[in-house]
XYZ file of C-alpha atoms in Angstrom:
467
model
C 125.318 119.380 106.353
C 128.326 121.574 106.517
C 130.710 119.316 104.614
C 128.312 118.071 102.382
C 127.730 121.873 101.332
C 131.811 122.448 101.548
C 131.964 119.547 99.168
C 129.593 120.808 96.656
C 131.225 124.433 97.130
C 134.568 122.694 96.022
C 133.455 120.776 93.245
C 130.392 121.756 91.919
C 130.369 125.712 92.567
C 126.534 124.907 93.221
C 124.422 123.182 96.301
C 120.624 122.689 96.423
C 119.097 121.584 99.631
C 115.754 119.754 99.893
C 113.908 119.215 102.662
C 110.724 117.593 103.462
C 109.368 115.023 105.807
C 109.394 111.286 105.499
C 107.071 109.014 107.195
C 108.737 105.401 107.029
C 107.342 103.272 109.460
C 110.315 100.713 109.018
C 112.915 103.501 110.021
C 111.028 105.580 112.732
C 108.545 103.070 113.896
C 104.933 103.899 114.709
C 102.442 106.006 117.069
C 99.454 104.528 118.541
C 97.065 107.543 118.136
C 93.226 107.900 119.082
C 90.561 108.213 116.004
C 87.109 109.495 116.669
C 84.825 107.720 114.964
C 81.982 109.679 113.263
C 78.392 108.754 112.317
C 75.457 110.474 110.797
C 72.658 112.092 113.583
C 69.834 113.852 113.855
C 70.992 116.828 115.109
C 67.674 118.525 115.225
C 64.431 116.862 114.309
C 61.458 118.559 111.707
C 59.766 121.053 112.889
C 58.962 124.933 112.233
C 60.980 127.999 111.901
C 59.110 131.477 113.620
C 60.572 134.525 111.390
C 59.140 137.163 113.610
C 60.763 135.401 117.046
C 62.992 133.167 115.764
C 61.918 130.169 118.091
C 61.992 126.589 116.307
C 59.201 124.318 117.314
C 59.426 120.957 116.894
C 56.617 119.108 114.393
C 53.387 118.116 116.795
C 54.431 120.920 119.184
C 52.688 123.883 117.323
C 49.150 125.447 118.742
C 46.233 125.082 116.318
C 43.463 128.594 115.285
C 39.945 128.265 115.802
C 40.547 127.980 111.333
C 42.658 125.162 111.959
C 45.869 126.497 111.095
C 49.105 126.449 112.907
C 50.775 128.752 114.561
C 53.924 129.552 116.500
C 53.136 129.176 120.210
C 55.174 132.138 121.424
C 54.110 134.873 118.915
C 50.824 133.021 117.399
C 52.234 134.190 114.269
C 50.873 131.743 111.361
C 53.455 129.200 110.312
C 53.464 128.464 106.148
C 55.259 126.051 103.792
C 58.365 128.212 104.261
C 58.639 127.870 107.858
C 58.485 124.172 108.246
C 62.446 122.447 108.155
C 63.036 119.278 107.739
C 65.579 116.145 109.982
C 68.724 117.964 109.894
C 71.900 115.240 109.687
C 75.297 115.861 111.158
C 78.717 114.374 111.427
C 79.421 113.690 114.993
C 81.579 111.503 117.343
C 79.941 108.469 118.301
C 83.113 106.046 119.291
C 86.866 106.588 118.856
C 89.611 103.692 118.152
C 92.859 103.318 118.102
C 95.668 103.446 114.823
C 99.285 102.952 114.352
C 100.652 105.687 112.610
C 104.159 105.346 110.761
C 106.557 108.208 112.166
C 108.250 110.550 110.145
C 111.754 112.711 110.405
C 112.813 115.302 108.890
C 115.136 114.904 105.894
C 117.565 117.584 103.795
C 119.175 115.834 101.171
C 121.741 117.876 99.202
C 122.771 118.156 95.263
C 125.219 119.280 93.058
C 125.442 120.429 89.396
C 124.958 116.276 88.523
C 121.386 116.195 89.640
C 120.460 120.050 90.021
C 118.871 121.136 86.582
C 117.809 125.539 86.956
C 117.975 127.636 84.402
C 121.363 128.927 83.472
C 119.990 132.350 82.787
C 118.694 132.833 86.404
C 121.195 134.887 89.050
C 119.465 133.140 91.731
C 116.482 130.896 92.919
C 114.063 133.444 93.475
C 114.460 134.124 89.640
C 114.228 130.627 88.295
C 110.865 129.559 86.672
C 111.724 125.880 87.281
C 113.982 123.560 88.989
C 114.508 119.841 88.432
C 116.589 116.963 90.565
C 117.159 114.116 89.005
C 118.564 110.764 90.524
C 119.046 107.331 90.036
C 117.457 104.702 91.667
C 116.003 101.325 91.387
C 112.739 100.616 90.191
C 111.344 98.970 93.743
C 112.638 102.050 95.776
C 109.927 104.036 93.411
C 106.933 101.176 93.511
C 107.851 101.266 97.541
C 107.919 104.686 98.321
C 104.560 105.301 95.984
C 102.385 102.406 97.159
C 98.935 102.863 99.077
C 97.647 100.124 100.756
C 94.673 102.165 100.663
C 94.531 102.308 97.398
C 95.564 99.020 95.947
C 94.237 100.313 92.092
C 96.325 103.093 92.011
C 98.890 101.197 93.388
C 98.667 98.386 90.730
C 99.249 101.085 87.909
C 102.375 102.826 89.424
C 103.597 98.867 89.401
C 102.827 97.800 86.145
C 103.766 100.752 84.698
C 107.529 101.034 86.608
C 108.087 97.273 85.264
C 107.601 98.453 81.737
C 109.590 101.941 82.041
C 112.835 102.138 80.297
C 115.908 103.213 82.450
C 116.887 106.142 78.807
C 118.399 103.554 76.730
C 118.134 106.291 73.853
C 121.398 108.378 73.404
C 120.186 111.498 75.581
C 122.239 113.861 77.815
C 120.709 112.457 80.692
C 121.974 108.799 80.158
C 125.625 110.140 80.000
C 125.192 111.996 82.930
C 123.531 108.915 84.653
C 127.067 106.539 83.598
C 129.148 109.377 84.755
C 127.830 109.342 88.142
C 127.735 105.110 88.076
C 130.743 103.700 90.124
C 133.523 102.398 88.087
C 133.680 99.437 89.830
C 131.141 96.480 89.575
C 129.104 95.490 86.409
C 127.976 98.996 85.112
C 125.811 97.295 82.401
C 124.086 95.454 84.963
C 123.215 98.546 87.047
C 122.254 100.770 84.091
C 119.697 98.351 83.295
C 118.121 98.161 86.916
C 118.396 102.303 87.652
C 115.648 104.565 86.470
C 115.527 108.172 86.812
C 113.646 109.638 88.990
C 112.692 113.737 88.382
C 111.015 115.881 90.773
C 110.048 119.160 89.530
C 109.254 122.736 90.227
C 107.043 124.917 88.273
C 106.326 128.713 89.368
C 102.658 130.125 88.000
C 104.366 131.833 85.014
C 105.613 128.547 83.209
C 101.637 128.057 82.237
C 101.751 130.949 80.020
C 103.457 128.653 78.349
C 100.772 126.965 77.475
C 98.361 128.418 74.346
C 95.008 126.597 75.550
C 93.454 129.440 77.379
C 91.005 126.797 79.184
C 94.124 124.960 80.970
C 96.004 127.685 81.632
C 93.131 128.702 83.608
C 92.409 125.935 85.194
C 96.083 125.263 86.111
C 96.511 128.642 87.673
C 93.203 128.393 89.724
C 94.567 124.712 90.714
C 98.120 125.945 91.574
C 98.186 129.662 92.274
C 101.462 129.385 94.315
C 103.112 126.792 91.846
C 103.295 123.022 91.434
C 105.512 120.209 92.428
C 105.265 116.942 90.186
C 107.265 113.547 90.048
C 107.831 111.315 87.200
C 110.002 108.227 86.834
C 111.968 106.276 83.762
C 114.185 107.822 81.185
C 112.424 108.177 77.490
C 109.137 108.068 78.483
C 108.479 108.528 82.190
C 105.216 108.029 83.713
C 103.579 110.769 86.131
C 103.739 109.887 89.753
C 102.129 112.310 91.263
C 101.482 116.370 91.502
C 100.616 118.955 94.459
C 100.780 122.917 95.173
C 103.738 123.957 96.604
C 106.335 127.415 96.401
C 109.717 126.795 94.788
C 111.116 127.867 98.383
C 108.798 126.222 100.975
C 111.618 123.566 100.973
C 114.751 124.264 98.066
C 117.983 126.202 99.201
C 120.439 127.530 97.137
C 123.807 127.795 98.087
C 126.806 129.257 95.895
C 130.266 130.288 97.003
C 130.316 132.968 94.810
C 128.654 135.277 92.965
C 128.251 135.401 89.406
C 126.998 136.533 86.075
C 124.333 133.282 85.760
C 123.468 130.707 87.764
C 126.224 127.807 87.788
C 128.711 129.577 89.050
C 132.447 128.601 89.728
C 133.912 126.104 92.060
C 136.328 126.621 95.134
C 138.673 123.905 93.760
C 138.265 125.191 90.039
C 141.387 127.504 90.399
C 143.459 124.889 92.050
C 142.756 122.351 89.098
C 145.772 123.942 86.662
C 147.888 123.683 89.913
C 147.067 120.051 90.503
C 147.327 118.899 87.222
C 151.143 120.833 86.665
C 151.683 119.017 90.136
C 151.116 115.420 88.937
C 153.598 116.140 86.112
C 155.903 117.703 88.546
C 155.699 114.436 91.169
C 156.776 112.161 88.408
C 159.969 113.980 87.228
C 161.026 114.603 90.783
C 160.734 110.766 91.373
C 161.936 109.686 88.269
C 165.380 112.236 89.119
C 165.395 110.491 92.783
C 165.583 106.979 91.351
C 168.101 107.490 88.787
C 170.424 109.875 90.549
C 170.388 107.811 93.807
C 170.844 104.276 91.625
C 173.579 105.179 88.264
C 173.229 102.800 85.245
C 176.914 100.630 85.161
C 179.085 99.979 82.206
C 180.990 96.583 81.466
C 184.069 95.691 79.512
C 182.541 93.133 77.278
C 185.815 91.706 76.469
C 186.839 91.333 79.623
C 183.283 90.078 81.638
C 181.225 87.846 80.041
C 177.612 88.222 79.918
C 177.140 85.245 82.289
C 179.534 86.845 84.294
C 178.128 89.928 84.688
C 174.578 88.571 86.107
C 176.467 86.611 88.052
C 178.195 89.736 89.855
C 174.855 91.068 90.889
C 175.471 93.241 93.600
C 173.780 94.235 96.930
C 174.318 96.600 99.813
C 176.955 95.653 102.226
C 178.791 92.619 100.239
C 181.920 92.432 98.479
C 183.762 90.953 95.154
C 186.997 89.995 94.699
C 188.091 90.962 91.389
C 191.157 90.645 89.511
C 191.676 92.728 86.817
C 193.915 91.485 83.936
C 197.683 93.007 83.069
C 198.123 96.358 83.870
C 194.651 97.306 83.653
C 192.739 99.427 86.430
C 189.058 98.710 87.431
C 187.807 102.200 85.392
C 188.786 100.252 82.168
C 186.266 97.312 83.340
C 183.542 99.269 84.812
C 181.996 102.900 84.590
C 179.437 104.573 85.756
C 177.116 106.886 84.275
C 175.752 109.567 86.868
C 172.422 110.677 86.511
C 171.265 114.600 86.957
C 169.235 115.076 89.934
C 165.867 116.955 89.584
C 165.758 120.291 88.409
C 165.806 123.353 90.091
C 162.729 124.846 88.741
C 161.215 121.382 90.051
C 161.843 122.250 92.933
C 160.623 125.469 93.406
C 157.394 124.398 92.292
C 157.432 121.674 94.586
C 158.555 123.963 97.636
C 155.324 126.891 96.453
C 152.696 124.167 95.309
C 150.951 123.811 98.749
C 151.153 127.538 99.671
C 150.026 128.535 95.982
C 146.764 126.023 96.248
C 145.983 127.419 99.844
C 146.288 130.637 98.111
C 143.774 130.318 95.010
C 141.452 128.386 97.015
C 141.275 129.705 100.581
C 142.368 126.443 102.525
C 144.520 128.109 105.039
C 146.313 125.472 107.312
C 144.981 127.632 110.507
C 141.427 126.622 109.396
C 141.699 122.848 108.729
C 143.382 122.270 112.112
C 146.777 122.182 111.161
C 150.025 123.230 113.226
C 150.670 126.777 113.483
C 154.745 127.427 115.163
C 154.678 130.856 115.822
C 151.657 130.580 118.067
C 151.484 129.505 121.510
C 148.069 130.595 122.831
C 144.617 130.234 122.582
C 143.539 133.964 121.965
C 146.543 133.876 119.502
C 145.066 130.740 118.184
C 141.309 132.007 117.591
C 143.039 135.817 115.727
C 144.913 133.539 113.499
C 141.424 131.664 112.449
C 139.983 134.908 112.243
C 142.166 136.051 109.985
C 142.200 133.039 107.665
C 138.285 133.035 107.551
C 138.909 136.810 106.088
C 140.646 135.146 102.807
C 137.623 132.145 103.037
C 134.846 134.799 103.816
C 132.981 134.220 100.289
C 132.269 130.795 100.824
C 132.167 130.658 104.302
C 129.475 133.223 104.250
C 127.155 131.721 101.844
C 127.590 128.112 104.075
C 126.429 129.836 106.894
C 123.401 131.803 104.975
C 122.547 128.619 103.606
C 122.584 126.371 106.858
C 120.509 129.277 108.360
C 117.658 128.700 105.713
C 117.822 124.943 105.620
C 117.626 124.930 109.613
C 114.292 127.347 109.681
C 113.306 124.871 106.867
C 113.599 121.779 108.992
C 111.855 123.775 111.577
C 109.297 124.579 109.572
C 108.445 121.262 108.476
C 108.300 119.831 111.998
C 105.530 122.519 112.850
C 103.726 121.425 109.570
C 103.993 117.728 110.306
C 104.482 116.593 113.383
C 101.166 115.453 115.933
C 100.313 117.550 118.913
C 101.952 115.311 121.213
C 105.857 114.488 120.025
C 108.436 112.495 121.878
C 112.455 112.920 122.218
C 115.039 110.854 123.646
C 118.080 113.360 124.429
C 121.494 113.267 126.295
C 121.516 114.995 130.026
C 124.100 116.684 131.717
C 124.924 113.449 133.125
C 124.951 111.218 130.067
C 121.959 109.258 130.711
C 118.604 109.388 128.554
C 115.921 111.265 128.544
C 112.539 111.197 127.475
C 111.119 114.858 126.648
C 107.592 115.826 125.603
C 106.881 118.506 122.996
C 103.042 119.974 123.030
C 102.449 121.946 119.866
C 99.737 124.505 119.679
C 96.878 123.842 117.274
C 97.681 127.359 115.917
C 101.459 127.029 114.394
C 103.029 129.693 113.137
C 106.601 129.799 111.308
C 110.017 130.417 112.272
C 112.303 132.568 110.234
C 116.228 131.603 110.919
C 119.559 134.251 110.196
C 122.929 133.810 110.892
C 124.874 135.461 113.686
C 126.910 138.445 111.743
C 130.202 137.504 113.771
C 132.948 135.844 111.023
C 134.645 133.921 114.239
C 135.196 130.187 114.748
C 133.662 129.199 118.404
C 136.914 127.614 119.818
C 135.703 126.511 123.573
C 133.437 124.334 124.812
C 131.435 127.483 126.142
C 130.990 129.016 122.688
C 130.338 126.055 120.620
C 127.042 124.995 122.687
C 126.229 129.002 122.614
């Protein structure tokens, strides 16, 4: 998770985080559970209700007056019309069986500015009405993911209705966007054709004020005080998948490395992009200069060598020619050289300041991505010099470690939501071998809220990284 958000930091200047949990049978296997099964009772037959002593008497067990009515045989207060109850039917356990349920994990999946849509308006998450991510997949990965064998109608329609979706053939933002993230190699028509998008959306409460029909709105905030999360697939026209309740951040992050005026804010590797680009330019000359300073173009005396003589006289390193030069005349009057220039100067300054300038703008110390450091021999020396480059990465690093922090309690989170009573874990031992560890989760689950530590240090040993 930390170098997919570092990525995102670098190139997008925005990362949203989404996590939920995934049952997938295929992936996690199954659980063998125990399911009561439940039948209708009589949990208490007809009889009579006493109001003054509050004993129930069962139908044939009342005493009789000398009139003939009935009464209540503790009190021998009259029963009436009112007092009499009828069978009373309940729901309770009257076998159990046993299920496989599919098993589930707990996914984060992360996004850049490609698939993350928020309004550009917003400083931050908490102040966005809606958010949208947006990907591209292929139309079975939707029919799979939103089938119910349990309900084979429903199923049918999401089916027939993904075969007939278009993938946005119409000229829309969204289709560009879609062949920009395609992979250049392959046949891109091909894969257009057989992606859809696929849109999951946010909505806070105050997006249905939107709406003018008082009698929705209504109903829509009764339905979803908290919010609503929907799905729809296909590009023009998409179909609905499905909808629920749920808060914006019960499961979104939002990570930035900086702060700024609205909400797509700039990248890490932004600055460095001038840089680069004067680089490339600056690579070329210098090896263009190397190659024609180190190899001189060579001037013939077309009187004197022939053409076919001259690609005969090809020459190579460590042979010879005998030549003999006509008259008087001296080998400079057959053959001159012309000597190239070697790169510029200013060339290579650039060169010589292009690392340390990039490392600069962007924060990419050496000390930080492992690299040698001469004047530096031990470890406490070492872990001072780290310190001090995380002081010129401190932005970003900061809002990595914020943002890992509220992914992690997310994850946690959605375990306690999701998970059965009873879960199982393989993990390592001390010794390497594996072993099987039972997790018992209270009926009453409560949440977990995660912060990072405030120290700006790298853990360097062993020791500190497992702390």
């Amino acid at each position: 998770l930390l170098l997919g958000i570092f990525y995102f930091f670098f190139t997008d200047g925005i990362c949203l985080a989404y996590t939920r949990y995934v049952k997938d049978a295929n992936k996690y296997g199954v659980t063998e559970i125990t399911v009561p099964v439940m039948g209708s009772v009589v949990t208490q037959p007809a009889g009579y209700k006493c109001f003054g002593c509050e004993n129930f008497t069962p139908a044939g067990n009342t005493m009789r007056e000398e009139s003939g009515a009935i009464t209540c045989p503790e009190c021998q207060q009259p029963f009436h019309a009112e007092n009499f109850m009828s069978d009373q039917i309940g729901e309770v356990q009257i076998d159990e069986r046993k299920e496989e349920v599919a098993n589930g994990r707990e996914i984060t999946d992360l996004y850049g500015a490609l698939e993350s849509f928020l309004p550009w308006w917003a400083k931050d998450l908490e102040h966005s009405q809606y958010c949208k991510i947006i990907t591209d997949v292929t139309r079975e990965e939707v029919i799979a993911a939103f089938s119910n064998p349990k309900n084979e109608e429903r199923t049918e329609r999401i089916e027939v209705e993904l075969r007939n979706v278009g993938s946005g053939d119409g000229k829309t933002p969204e289709l560009y966007r879609r062949r920009a993230r395609t992979p250049l190699h392959g046949d891109i028509g091909n894969a257009d054709r057989n992606l859809i998008p696929y849109a999951r959306w946010w909505f806070r409460p105050q997006c249905f004020y939107r709406i003018q029909d008082k009698v929705k709105r209504t109903a829509l905030l009764k339905k979803f005080p908290s919010g609503v999360f929907f799905q729809l697939a296909g590009g023009d026209e998409p179909i609905f998948l499905d909808a629920m309740g749920e808060r914006m951040e019960a499961r979104l992050v939002l990570m930035r490395p900086f702060k700024g005026d609205g909400m797509y804010t700039p990248a890490i590797g932004q600055n460095g992009v001038t840089v680069a680009l004067a680089s490339e330019d600056a690579y070329n000359m210098a090896l263009e200069g190397m190659l024609f300073s180190a190899f001189g173009q060579g001037l013939l005396n077309g009187r004197i060598v022939s053409k076919e003589g001259a690609e005969s006289m090809r020459m190579e390193p460590g042979t010879f020619k005998i030549v003999y030069p006509p008259g008087d005349m001296k080998m400079n009057d057959i053959f001159a050289e012309i000597k190239s220039q070697d790169v510029g100067q200013s060339i290579q300054n650039f060169l010589g300041m292009m690392e340390p300038m990039l490392q600069f703008l962007m924060g990419l110390e050496r000390v930080l991505q492992g690299g040698p450091i001469t004047n530096v021999r031990t470890a406490s020396g070492q872990s001072q010099a780290r310190s001090q480059a995380l002081q010129r990465q401190a932005p970003a690093y900061g809002a990595a470690k914020n943002g890992l922090a509220a992914i992690q309690e997310r994850i946690v989170n959605e375990f306690l939501r999701n998970r059965p009573p009873e879960t199982f874990f393989e993990v390592v031992t001390d010794s390497g071998d594996y072993e099987q560890r039972k997790i018992q989760l209270n009926p009453e689950r409560g949440r977990v809220v995660a912060y990072p530590e405030v120290s700006e240090s790298i853990p360097q040993t062993w020791a500190q990284k497992s702390d």
